[in-house]
Amino acid sequence: MRPLVVITLLVLSIVGCAERPWHGIVRSPADPAPALVLAGAADLPVTRIRLDSFRGEVVVLYFGYTHCPDVCPTTLADWARAKRALGADTTGIRWIFVSVDPTRDSPAEAHGYARQFDPAFSGTAPTDAELALLLKDWAIAAYPEGDPRTPDYTVAHPAYTFVVDADGRFRLMIPPGVRADDIADDLRRLR
Amino acid sequence: MTSRTIFAACASGLLLLTGACGGSEQGTSEGDVGDATTTSDVTTMTGLSAVAPWARPADAGKNTAVYLELANTRPEGDSLTGVRSAAAERTELHESVMEGETMRMRPMIGVALPSGGRIVFRPMGPHVMLLRLRDPLVPGDTVEVTFDFASGRSLAVRAGVRAP
Ligand SMILES: [Cu+2]
């Protein structure tokens, strides 16, 4: 190996180590995000989702349910704070809440729920068939607990916020509890 | 992931949070105990007290959570056996727990509250869950919940509703 190459590699590795850490979990390799295609409500186009149509934007995704009393609203409130931390320019970032409880949540309900946290957020809900497909494609778990015939069942769902970069790659998983400023910091770097 | 470790430690310690998980170390930036925008009630009854209760806004028919700290300053230990509220169809003690990459909720039954101990209900952890709210809860409202203890005592607490 030529000395110049060695030196270059050495410098690169030092620079690499000095790079400030991400707050979310970086996916490596950053493979293309799985498909996410949801028909939504015919009379509410914002609930129709085709993830690959958002190329050029960072997409922040959460899979939850509107009857969630604790974890989902905490996460969406953290998103809202992160969005505010980004300041006036919040273009280039799309925030989407996807219900994994189609029995109780319509696309319109999920959208109304997400918008309570920030008017720029959108929400939707899949059909049963779309849900089965998205759980498989994203390799995630979501399932009702308790008696699903009663109104009071709960839903186990993914804990992380998923972030897809502007090139459509699944880049980050943000665990619950990451501070809003730190979420904003990661998103700023991806945008 | 350290935050995950902290989270797991908090979740598994079945809630007798003496110190480590109790006060400042809270993953999310919301819900700081003692926030000035709560009703800042300290409700005390015979050595049982409730500090800084607050509730999340939610629509009628939906579910929400109430958070607070319960402390026992009596010389005798006690145990929390249940909670009730007229604001919801059902009221339960729950705990959010992360299992692998999945978030679940499980009921909590009979939480010990030893002398000098406290129970901390906080976002992403133990919470009082109000199921199927009879009326919407909007910021500025208050909601009353009553905690029942094994000793036969009960503690009624008014929590202010605020957007986190
Ligand atoms: Cu709950």
Tab-separated table of C-alpha atoms and ligand atoms in Angstrom:
chain	number	residue	atom	x	y	z
A	1	MET	CA	0.000	0.000	0.000
A	2	ARG	CA	1.362	3.392	-0.910
A	3	PRO	CA	2.221	5.713	2.017
A	4	LEU	CA	-0.215	8.384	0.825
A	5	VAL	CA	-3.081	5.901	0.891
A	6	VAL	CA	-2.131	4.793	4.386
A	7	ILE	CA	-1.996	8.360	5.640
A	8	THR	CA	-5.298	9.164	4.002
A	9	LEU	CA	-6.946	6.159	5.621
A	10	LEU	CA	-5.459	7.101	8.976
A	11	VAL	CA	-6.751	10.657	8.739
A	12	LEU	CA	-10.167	9.434	7.643
A	13	SER	CA	-10.402	7.040	10.554
A	14	ILE	CA	-9.480	9.772	13.039
A	15	VAL	CA	-12.027	12.120	11.509
A	16	GLY	CA	-14.514	9.278	11.603
A	17	CYS	CA	-13.966	8.752	15.316
A	18	ALA	CA	-14.273	12.436	16.035
A	19	GLU	CA	-17.640	12.679	14.315
A	20	ARG	CA	-20.208	13.594	16.880
A	21	PRO	CA	-22.521	10.768	17.812
A	22	TRP	CA	-26.087	10.374	16.685
A	23	HIS	CA	-28.820	10.275	19.292
A	24	GLY	CA	-30.855	7.689	17.443
A	25	ILE	CA	-29.613	4.256	16.497
A	26	VAL	CA	-27.977	4.449	13.085
A	27	ARG	CA	-28.905	1.614	10.773
A	28	SER	CA	-25.936	0.233	8.945
A	29	PRO	CA	-26.046	-0.430	6.122
A	30	ALA	CA	-28.745	2.115	5.439
A	31	ASP	CA	-30.844	-0.009	3.134
A	32	PRO	CA	-33.724	1.427	1.140
A	33	ALA	CA	-36.767	1.760	3.381
A	34	PRO	CA	-39.407	-0.922	2.998
A	35	ALA	CA	-42.487	0.009	1.019
A	36	LEU	CA	-45.312	1.791	2.768
A	37	VAL	CA	-48.413	2.197	0.657
A	38	LEU	CA	-51.686	3.048	2.393
A	39	ALA	CA	-54.885	3.923	0.597
A	40	GLY	CA	-56.188	6.183	3.373
A	41	ALA	CA	-59.596	7.849	3.163
A	42	ALA	CA	-60.855	8.756	-0.289
A	43	ASP	CA	-62.127	12.135	0.885
A	44	LEU	CA	-58.935	13.003	2.794
A	45	PRO	CA	-55.965	12.814	0.412
A	46	VAL	CA	-53.445	13.609	3.163
A	47	THR	CA	-54.145	10.151	4.640
A	48	ARG	CA	-53.051	8.448	1.418
A	49	ILE	CA	-49.410	7.461	1.870
A	50	ARG	CA	-46.842	6.320	-0.656
A	51	LEU	CA	-43.517	6.493	1.123
A	52	ASP	CA	-41.478	6.482	-2.087
A	53	SER	CA	-43.300	9.589	-3.287
A	54	PHE	CA	-41.622	11.566	-0.471
A	55	ARG	CA	-38.137	11.312	-1.959
A	56	GLY	CA	-36.281	14.547	-1.219
A	57	GLU	CA	-37.812	14.798	2.235
A	58	VAL	CA	-36.845	13.261	5.541
A	59	VAL	CA	-39.766	11.149	6.750
A	60	VAL	CA	-40.334	10.672	10.473
A	61	LEU	CA	-42.613	7.697	11.141
A	62	TYR	CA	-44.328	6.264	14.177
A	63	PHE	CA	-46.558	3.220	14.428
A	64	GLY	CA	-49.006	3.587	17.327
A	65	TYR	CA	-52.718	3.903	18.108
A	66	THR	CA	-55.004	6.713	19.156
A	67	HIS	CA	-56.255	4.956	22.312
A	68	CYS	CA	-52.672	4.870	23.584
A	69	PRO	CA	-52.658	6.822	26.856
A	70	ASP	CA	-48.979	7.161	27.565
A	71	VAL	CA	-46.273	6.169	25.106
A	72	CYS	CA	-47.773	7.467	21.833
A	73	PRO	CA	-48.787	10.904	23.132
A	74	THR	CA	-45.427	11.251	24.883
A	75	THR	CA	-43.644	10.452	21.622
A	76	LEU	CA	-45.786	12.799	19.515
A	77	ALA	CA	-45.343	15.579	22.079
A	78	ASP	CA	-41.583	15.016	21.819
A	79	TRP	CA	-41.884	15.295	18.015
A	80	ALA	CA	-43.757	18.565	18.412
A	81	ARG	CA	-41.025	19.906	20.658
A	82	ALA	CA	-38.358	18.672	18.244
A	83	LYS	CA	-40.126	20.420	15.395
A	84	ARG	CA	-40.223	23.647	17.385
A	85	ALA	CA	-36.527	23.210	18.184
A	86	LEU	CA	-35.827	23.161	14.451
A	87	GLY	CA	-37.074	26.725	14.303
A	88	ALA	CA	-39.006	28.443	11.578
A	89	ASP	CA	-37.627	26.358	8.736
A	90	THR	CA	-39.200	22.955	9.067
A	91	THR	CA	-39.449	22.261	5.363
A	92	GLY	CA	-37.998	19.011	4.119
A	93	ILE	CA	-39.292	16.973	7.040
A	94	ARG	CA	-42.530	15.019	6.939
A	95	TRP	CA	-44.027	13.684	10.192
A	96	ILE	CA	-46.385	10.727	9.852
A	97	PHE	CA	-48.263	8.796	12.532
A	98	VAL	CA	-49.520	5.427	11.298
A	99	SER	CA	-52.102	3.642	13.432
A	100	VAL	CA	-51.624	-0.086	13.886
A	101	ASP	CA	-55.147	-0.381	15.314
A	102	PRO	CA	-57.433	-0.322	12.263
A	103	THR	CA	-60.277	-1.822	14.299
A	104	ARG	CA	-60.690	1.401	16.264
A	105	ASP	CA	-58.843	3.974	14.154
A	106	SER	CA	-59.979	5.261	10.775
A	107	PRO	CA	-57.481	7.162	8.621
A	108	ALA	CA	-59.334	10.396	9.443
A	109	GLU	CA	-59.257	9.699	13.189
A	110	ALA	CA	-55.560	8.915	13.124
A	111	HIS	CA	-54.959	12.107	11.159
A	112	GLY	CA	-57.000	14.217	13.587
A	113	TYR	CA	-55.097	12.676	16.476
A	114	ALA	CA	-51.671	13.463	15.014
A	115	ARG	CA	-52.694	17.024	14.214
A	116	GLN	CA	-53.545	17.669	17.856
A	117	PHE	CA	-49.822	17.645	18.559
A	118	ASP	CA	-48.804	19.835	15.635
A	119	PRO	CA	-50.883	20.968	12.673
A	120	ALA	CA	-48.053	19.926	10.343
A	121	PHE	CA	-48.238	16.295	11.466
A	122	SER	CA	-50.307	13.857	9.511
A	123	GLY	CA	-51.760	10.517	10.393
A	124	THR	CA	-53.420	7.615	8.727
A	125	ALA	CA	-54.586	4.081	9.381
A	126	PRO	CA	-54.177	0.974	7.238
A	127	THR	CA	-56.762	-1.574	6.256
A	128	ASP	CA	-56.330	-4.987	7.890
A	129	ALA	CA	-54.588	-6.236	4.764
A	130	GLU	CA	-52.316	-3.186	4.567
A	131	LEU	CA	-51.439	-3.635	8.238
A	132	ALA	CA	-50.437	-7.267	7.772
A	133	LEU	CA	-48.248	-6.272	4.852
A	134	LEU	CA	-46.548	-3.344	6.573
A	135	LEU	CA	-45.739	-5.398	9.680
A	136	LYS	CA	-44.077	-7.962	7.455
A	137	ASP	CA	-42.244	-5.450	5.257
A	138	TRP	CA	-40.944	-3.417	8.211
A	139	ALA	CA	-40.291	-6.527	10.350
A	140	ILE	CA	-42.131	-4.983	13.284
A	141	ALA	CA	-44.645	-6.291	15.790
A	142	ALA	CA	-48.050	-4.839	16.639
A	143	TYR	CA	-50.854	-6.837	18.214
A	144	PRO	CA	-53.852	-6.295	20.470
A	145	GLU	CA	-53.642	-7.376	24.109
A	146	GLY	CA	-56.631	-8.034	26.293
A	147	ASP	CA	-59.934	-8.939	24.727
A	148	PRO	CA	-60.160	-7.303	21.277
A	149	ARG	CA	-63.933	-7.703	21.370
A	150	THR	CA	-64.120	-5.193	24.217
A	151	PRO	CA	-63.398	-1.495	23.719
A	152	ASP	CA	-60.550	-1.551	26.230
A	153	TYR	CA	-57.885	-3.718	24.650
A	154	THR	CA	-54.419	-2.249	24.382
A	155	VAL	CA	-52.034	-2.569	21.462
A	156	ALA	CA	-48.395	-3.576	21.632
A	157	HIS	CA	-46.533	-1.550	19.023
A	158	PRO	CA	-43.011	-0.543	17.974
A	159	ALA	CA	-41.220	1.578	20.547
A	160	TYR	CA	-39.030	3.479	18.107
A	161	THR	CA	-39.523	6.443	15.841
A	162	PHE	CA	-38.268	5.457	12.384
A	163	VAL	CA	-36.515	7.965	10.154
A	164	VAL	CA	-36.170	7.624	6.398
A	165	ASP	CA	-33.714	10.002	4.723
A	166	ALA	CA	-34.246	12.112	1.633
A	167	ASP	CA	-32.833	9.335	-0.553
A	168	GLY	CA	-35.424	6.907	0.756
A	169	ARG	CA	-33.022	4.986	2.973
A	170	PHE	CA	-34.090	3.729	6.395
A	171	ARG	CA	-31.433	5.560	8.405
A	172	LEU	CA	-32.363	5.940	12.063
A	173	MET	CA	-34.360	4.380	14.860
A	174	ILE	CA	-34.970	6.846	17.662
A	175	PRO	CA	-35.663	5.120	20.974
A	176	PRO	CA	-38.269	6.441	23.399
A	177	GLY	CA	-36.823	8.899	25.860
A	178	VAL	CA	-34.450	10.695	23.467
A	179	ARG	CA	-34.767	14.410	24.226
A	180	ALA	CA	-36.553	16.617	21.729
A	181	ASP	CA	-33.440	18.744	21.142
A	182	ASP	CA	-31.499	15.612	20.310
A	183	ILE	CA	-34.194	14.398	17.914
A	184	ALA	CA	-34.015	17.812	16.241
A	185	ASP	CA	-30.231	17.522	16.075
A	186	ASP	CA	-30.401	14.182	14.255
A	187	LEU	CA	-33.055	15.414	11.830
A	188	ARG	CA	-31.061	18.554	11.061
A	189	ARG	CA	-28.130	16.368	10.048
A	190	LEU	CA	-30.255	14.246	7.742
A	191	ARG	CA	-32.143	17.009	6.026
B	1	MET	CA	-28.041	2.043	24.171
B	2	THR	CA	-27.849	3.661	27.558
B	3	SER	CA	-31.277	5.252	27.478
B	4	ARG	CA	-32.672	1.830	26.794
B	5	THR	CA	-30.799	0.360	29.717
B	6	ILE	CA	-32.064	3.090	31.990
B	7	PHE	CA	-35.523	2.496	30.664
B	8	ALA	CA	-35.327	-1.225	31.270
B	9	ALA	CA	-34.002	-0.666	34.756
B	10	CYS	CA	-36.809	1.721	35.530
B	11	ALA	CA	-39.462	-0.522	34.075
B	12	SER	CA	-38.349	-3.697	35.744
B	13	GLY	CA	-37.886	-2.312	39.230
B	14	LEU	CA	-41.636	-2.673	39.856
B	15	LEU	CA	-41.843	0.809	40.879
B	16	LEU	CA	-40.617	1.215	44.231
B	17	LEU	CA	-38.472	3.893	42.903
B	18	THR	CA	-36.226	5.049	45.627
B	19	GLY	CA	-33.988	7.596	44.035
B	20	ALA	CA	-32.489	6.183	40.870
B	21	CYS	CA	-35.545	6.308	38.690
B	22	GLY	CA	-37.591	8.692	40.701
B	23	GLY	CA	-36.670	12.290	40.385
B	24	SER	CA	-34.684	13.944	37.690
B	25	GLU	CA	-33.753	10.976	35.545
B	26	GLN	CA	-36.661	10.839	33.279
B	27	GLY	CA	-36.134	10.002	29.683
B	28	THR	CA	-38.477	12.449	28.108
B	29	SER	CA	-38.274	16.134	28.520
B	30	GLU	CA	-41.830	16.418	29.688
B	31	GLY	CA	-43.604	15.813	32.916
B	32	ASP	CA	-41.071	17.193	35.308
B	33	VAL	CA	-42.379	16.786	38.777
B	34	GLY	CA	-43.236	20.120	40.281
B	35	ASP	CA	-43.948	21.909	37.043
B	36	ALA	CA	-45.558	25.227	37.744
B	37	THR	CA	-48.337	24.679	35.241
B	38	THR	CA	-49.868	21.783	37.141
B	39	THR	CA	-52.372	22.494	39.842
B	40	SER	CA	-49.333	21.926	42.090
B	41	ASP	CA	-51.472	20.141	44.592
B	42	VAL	CA	-49.850	18.424	47.432
B	43	THR	CA	-52.662	16.385	48.832
B	44	THR	CA	-51.891	14.907	52.202
B	45	MET	CA	-53.908	12.577	54.319
B	46	THR	CA	-52.612	10.791	57.351
B	47	GLY	CA	-49.088	10.555	56.066
B	48	LEU	CA	-49.954	9.723	52.471
B	49	SER	CA	-49.281	12.463	50.001
B	50	ALA	CA	-49.648	13.095	46.292
B	51	VAL	CA	-47.190	15.477	44.679
B	52	ALA	CA	-47.542	17.366	41.390
B	53	PRO	CA	-50.365	15.431	39.762
B	54	TRP	CA	-51.192	16.166	36.132
B	55	ALA	CA	-53.239	14.598	33.384
B	56	ARG	CA	-52.852	14.550	29.633
B	57	PRO	CA	-55.582	16.093	27.472
B	58	ALA	CA	-57.676	13.647	25.450
B	59	ASP	CA	-60.986	13.396	23.618
B	60	ALA	CA	-64.129	11.915	25.115
B	61	GLY	CA	-64.238	8.153	24.623
B	62	LYS	CA	-60.451	7.953	24.388
B	63	ASN	CA	-57.924	6.931	27.001
B	64	THR	CA	-55.419	9.039	28.864
B	65	ALA	CA	-52.987	8.982	31.757
B	66	VAL	CA	-52.533	10.724	35.090
B	67	TYR	CA	-49.053	11.150	36.544
B	68	LEU	CA	-47.891	12.043	40.038
B	69	GLU	CA	-45.786	10.940	42.944
B	70	LEU	CA	-47.293	9.140	45.906
B	71	ALA	CA	-45.329	9.225	49.154
B	72	ASN	CA	-45.799	7.492	52.472
B	73	THR	CA	-44.400	9.349	55.472
B	74	ARG	CA	-46.102	7.160	58.028
B	75	PRO	CA	-44.068	4.846	60.240
B	76	GLU	CA	-46.004	1.891	58.819
B	77	GLY	CA	-45.807	0.558	55.310
B	78	ASP	CA	-48.851	0.366	53.091
B	79	SER	CA	-49.760	-0.954	49.690
B	80	LEU	CA	-51.640	0.615	46.812
B	81	THR	CA	-54.455	-1.717	45.865
B	82	GLY	CA	-56.419	0.246	43.308
B	83	VAL	CA	-57.531	3.523	41.816
B	84	ARG	CA	-60.895	4.885	40.708
B	85	SER	CA	-62.260	7.940	38.953
B	86	ALA	CA	-65.673	9.152	37.912
B	87	ALA	CA	-64.094	10.732	34.825
B	88	ALA	CA	-63.710	7.450	32.961
B	89	GLU	CA	-65.556	4.207	32.366
B	90	ARG	CA	-62.632	2.339	33.884
B	91	THR	CA	-59.540	3.355	35.803
B	92	GLU	CA	-56.495	1.130	36.147
B	93	LEU	CA	-52.901	1.161	37.305
B	94	HIS	CA	-50.645	0.392	34.368
B	95	GLU	CA	-47.035	0.274	33.472
B	96	SER	CA	-45.560	0.858	30.023
B	97	VAL	CA	-42.731	-1.550	29.382
B	98	MET	CA	-40.367	-1.954	26.485
B	99	GLU	CA	-39.750	-5.528	25.440
B	100	GLY	CA	-37.138	-5.730	22.773
B	101	GLU	CA	-38.277	-3.208	20.194
B	102	THR	CA	-41.924	-3.367	21.232
B	103	MET	CA	-43.833	-1.196	23.692
B	104	ARG	CA	-46.468	-2.892	25.791
B	105	MET	CA	-48.665	-1.989	28.730
B	106	ARG	CA	-49.369	-4.242	31.630
B	107	PRO	CA	-51.622	-3.856	34.653
B	108	MET	CA	-50.050	-3.271	38.037
B	109	ILE	CA	-51.719	-4.924	40.971
B	110	GLY	CA	-50.840	-4.224	44.580
B	111	VAL	CA	-47.893	-1.854	44.605
B	112	ALA	CA	-45.994	-1.755	47.902
B	113	LEU	CA	-45.535	1.648	49.503
B	114	PRO	CA	-43.248	1.136	52.480
B	115	SER	CA	-42.711	3.706	55.165
B	116	GLY	CA	-40.620	6.506	53.672
B	117	GLY	CA	-41.145	5.108	50.185
B	118	ARG	CA	-42.767	6.585	47.143
B	119	ILE	CA	-44.289	5.519	43.867
B	120	VAL	CA	-43.525	7.617	40.831
B	121	PHE	CA	-45.984	7.677	37.949
B	122	ARG	CA	-44.316	9.232	34.921
B	123	PRO	CA	-44.532	9.276	31.113
B	124	MET	CA	-43.332	6.040	29.475
B	125	GLY	CA	-43.606	4.226	32.786
B	126	PRO	CA	-46.181	3.612	35.486
B	127	HIS	CA	-49.363	5.588	34.952
B	128	VAL	CA	-52.926	5.854	36.119
B	129	MET	CA	-54.874	4.957	33.005
B	130	LEU	CA	-58.297	6.452	32.443
B	131	LEU	CA	-60.194	4.321	29.947
B	132	ARG	CA	-63.008	5.737	27.848
B	133	LEU	CA	-63.246	9.264	29.179
B	134	ARG	CA	-66.798	10.409	29.822
B	135	ASP	CA	-65.931	13.985	28.827
B	136	PRO	CA	-63.020	15.481	26.926
B	137	LEU	CA	-60.132	16.649	29.050
B	138	VAL	CA	-58.746	19.980	27.929
B	139	PRO	CA	-55.939	22.034	29.427
B	140	GLY	CA	-57.224	23.937	32.432
B	141	ASP	CA	-59.642	21.199	33.482
B	142	THR	CA	-59.076	19.132	36.564
B	143	VAL	CA	-59.750	15.460	36.978
B	144	GLU	CA	-60.169	13.633	40.272
B	145	VAL	CA	-58.744	10.192	40.968
B	146	THR	CA	-58.899	8.283	44.243
B	147	PHE	CA	-56.215	5.853	45.353
B	148	ASP	CA	-57.141	2.968	47.638
B	149	PHE	CA	-54.670	1.382	50.027
B	150	ALA	CA	-54.500	-1.964	51.785
B	151	SER	CA	-54.735	-0.192	55.155
B	152	GLY	CA	-58.236	0.930	54.216
B	153	ARG	CA	-57.143	4.495	53.657
B	154	SER	CA	-57.856	6.288	50.455
B	155	LEU	CA	-56.469	9.455	48.942
B	156	ALA	CA	-58.449	11.664	46.579
B	157	VAL	CA	-56.260	13.686	44.232
B	158	ARG	CA	-57.160	16.457	41.796
B	159	ALA	CA	-54.918	16.572	38.784
B	160	GLY	CA	-54.715	19.552	36.463
B	161	VAL	CA	-54.985	18.832	32.758
B	162	ARG	CA	-52.160	20.265	30.701
B	163	ALA	CA	-50.601	19.749	27.327
B	164	PRO	CA	-47.197	18.219	27.942
C	1	CU	CU	-52.118	2.156	30.296
